[in-house]
mmCIF file of C-alpha atoms in Angstrom:
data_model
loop_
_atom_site.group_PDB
_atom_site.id
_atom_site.type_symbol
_atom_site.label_atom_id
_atom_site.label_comp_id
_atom_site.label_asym_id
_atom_site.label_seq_id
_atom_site.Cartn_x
_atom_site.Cartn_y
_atom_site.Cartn_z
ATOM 1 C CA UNK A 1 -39.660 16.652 -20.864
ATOM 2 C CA UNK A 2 -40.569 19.615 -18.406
ATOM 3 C CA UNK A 3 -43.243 21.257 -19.912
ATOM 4 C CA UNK A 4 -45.971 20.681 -22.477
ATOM 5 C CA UNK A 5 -45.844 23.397 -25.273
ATOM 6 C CA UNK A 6 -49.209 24.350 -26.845
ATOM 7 C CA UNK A 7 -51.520 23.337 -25.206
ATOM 8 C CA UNK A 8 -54.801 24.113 -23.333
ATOM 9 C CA UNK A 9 -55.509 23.663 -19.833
ATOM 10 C CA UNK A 10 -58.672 23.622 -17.994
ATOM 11 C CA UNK A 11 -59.546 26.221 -15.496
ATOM 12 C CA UNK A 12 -61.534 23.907 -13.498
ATOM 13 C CA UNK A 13 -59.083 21.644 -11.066
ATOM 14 C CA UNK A 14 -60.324 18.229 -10.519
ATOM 15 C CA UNK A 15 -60.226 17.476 -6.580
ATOM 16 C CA UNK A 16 -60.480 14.007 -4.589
ATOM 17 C CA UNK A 17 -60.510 12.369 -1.882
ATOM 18 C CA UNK A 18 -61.113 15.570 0.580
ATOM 19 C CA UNK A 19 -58.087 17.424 -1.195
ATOM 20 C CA UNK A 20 -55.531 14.877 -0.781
ATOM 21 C CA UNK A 21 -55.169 14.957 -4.666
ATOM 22 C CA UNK A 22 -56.099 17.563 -7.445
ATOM 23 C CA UNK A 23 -55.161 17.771 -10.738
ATOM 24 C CA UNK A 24 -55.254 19.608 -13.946
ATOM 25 C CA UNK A 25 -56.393 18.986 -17.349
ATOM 26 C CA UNK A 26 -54.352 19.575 -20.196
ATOM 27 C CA UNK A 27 -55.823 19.220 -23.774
ATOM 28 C CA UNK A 28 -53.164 19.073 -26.436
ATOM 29 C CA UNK A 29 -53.784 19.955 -30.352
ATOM 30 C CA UNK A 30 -54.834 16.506 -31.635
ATOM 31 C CA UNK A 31 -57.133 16.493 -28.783
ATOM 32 C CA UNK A 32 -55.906 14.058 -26.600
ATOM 33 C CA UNK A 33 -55.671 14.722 -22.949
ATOM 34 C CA UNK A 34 -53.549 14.087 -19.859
ATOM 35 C CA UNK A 35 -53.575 15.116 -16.156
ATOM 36 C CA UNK A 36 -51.388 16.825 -14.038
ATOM 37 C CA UNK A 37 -51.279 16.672 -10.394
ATOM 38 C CA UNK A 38 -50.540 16.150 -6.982
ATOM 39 C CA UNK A 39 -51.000 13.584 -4.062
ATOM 40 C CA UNK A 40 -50.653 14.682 -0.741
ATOM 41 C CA UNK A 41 -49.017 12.293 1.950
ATOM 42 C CA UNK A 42 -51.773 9.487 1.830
ATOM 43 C CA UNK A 43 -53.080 5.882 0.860
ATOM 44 C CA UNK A 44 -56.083 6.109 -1.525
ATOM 45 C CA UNK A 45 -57.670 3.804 -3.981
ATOM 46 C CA UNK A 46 -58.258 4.850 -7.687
ATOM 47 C CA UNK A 47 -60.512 3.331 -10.477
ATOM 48 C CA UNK A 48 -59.606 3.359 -13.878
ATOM 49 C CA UNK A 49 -62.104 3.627 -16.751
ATOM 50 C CA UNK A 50 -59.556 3.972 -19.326
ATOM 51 C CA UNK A 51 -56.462 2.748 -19.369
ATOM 52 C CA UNK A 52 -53.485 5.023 -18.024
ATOM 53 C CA UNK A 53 -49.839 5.399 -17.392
ATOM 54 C CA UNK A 54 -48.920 7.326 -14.133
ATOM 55 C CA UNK A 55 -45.649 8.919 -14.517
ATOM 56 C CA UNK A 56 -43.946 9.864 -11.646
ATOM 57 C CA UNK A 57 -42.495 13.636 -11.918
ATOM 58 C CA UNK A 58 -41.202 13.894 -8.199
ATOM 59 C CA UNK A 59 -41.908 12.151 -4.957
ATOM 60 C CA UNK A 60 -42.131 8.355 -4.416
ATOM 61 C CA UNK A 61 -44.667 6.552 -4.152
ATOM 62 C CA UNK A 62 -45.609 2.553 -3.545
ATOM 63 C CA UNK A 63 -48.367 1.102 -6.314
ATOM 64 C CA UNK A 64 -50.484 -2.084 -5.720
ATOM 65 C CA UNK A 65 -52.470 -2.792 -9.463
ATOM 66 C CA UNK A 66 -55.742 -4.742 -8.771
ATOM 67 C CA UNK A 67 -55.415 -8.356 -8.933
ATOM 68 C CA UNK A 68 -51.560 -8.224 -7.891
ATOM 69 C CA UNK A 69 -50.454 -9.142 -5.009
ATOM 70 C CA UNK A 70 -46.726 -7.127 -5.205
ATOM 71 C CA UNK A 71 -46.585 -3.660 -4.021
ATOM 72 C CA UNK A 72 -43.881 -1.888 -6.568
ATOM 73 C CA UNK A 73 -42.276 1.432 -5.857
ATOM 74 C CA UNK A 74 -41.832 3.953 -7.956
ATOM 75 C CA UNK A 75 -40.210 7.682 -8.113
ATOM 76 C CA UNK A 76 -38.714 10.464 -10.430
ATOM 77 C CA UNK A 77 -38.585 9.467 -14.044
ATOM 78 C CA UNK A 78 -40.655 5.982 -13.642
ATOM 79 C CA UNK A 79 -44.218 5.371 -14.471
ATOM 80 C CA UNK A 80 -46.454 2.210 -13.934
ATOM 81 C CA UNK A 81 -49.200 0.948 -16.219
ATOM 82 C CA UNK A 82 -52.750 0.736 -15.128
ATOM 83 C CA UNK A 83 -55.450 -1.390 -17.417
ATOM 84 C CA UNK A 84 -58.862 -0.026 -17.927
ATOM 85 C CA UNK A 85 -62.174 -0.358 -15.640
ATOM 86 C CA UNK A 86 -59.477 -1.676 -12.849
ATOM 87 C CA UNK A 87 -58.090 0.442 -9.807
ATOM 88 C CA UNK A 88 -54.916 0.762 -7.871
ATOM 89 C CA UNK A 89 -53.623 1.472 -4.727
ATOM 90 C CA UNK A 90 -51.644 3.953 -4.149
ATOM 91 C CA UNK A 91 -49.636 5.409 -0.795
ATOM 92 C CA UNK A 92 -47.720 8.330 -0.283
ATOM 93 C CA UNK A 93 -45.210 9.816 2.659
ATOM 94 C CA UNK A 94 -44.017 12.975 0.798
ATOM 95 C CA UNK A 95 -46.035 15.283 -1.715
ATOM 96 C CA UNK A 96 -46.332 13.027 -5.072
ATOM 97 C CA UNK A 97 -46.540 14.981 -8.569
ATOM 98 C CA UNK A 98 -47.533 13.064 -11.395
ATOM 99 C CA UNK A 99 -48.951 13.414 -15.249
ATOM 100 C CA UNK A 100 -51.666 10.866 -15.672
ATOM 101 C CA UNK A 101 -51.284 9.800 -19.564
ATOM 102 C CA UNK A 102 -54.486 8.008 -21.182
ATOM 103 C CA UNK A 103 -54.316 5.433 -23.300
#
């Protein structure tokens, strides 16, 4: 899928990390929300309060999930799980866009 049809988006961008990434919100008609973004060329650390799925929309990027010691890699078309109230670790070379999907 390409696009999300019918929906509401925020006006208000969320931004981290000193603009390295910055996303959108997008409310859908049963209410339920997801994020779309982008991380810039970087290695950051994320915490999770809910659980989400991080699909990958272009870009690569390599994932460490707390409490793992593989690093996985992961472009176009894949996503990776993250549990709730855990974090990941995440490093980019090329401009990363993504739709954050919460569970």
């Amino acid at each position: 899928m390409s696009q999300f049809d019918n929906v509401s988006v925020l006006k208000q961008g969320n931004v981290y990390f000193d603009g390295k990434c910055m996303s959108h919100t997008v409310v859908f008609a049963d209410g339920t929300k997801k994020t779309v973004g982008v991380i810039l060329p970087s290695a950051l650390n994320f915490n999770t309060g809910a659980p989400e799925i991080m699909e990958v929309v272009a870009g690569v990027c390599n994932v460490k999930l707390a409490g793992e010691s593989a690093t996985n890699t992961y472009s176009a078309g894949q996503s990776f799980n993250v549990p709730g109230n855990s974090s990941f670790d995440i490093e980019t070379t090329e401009t990363l866009h993504y739709v954050c999907h919460f569970a």
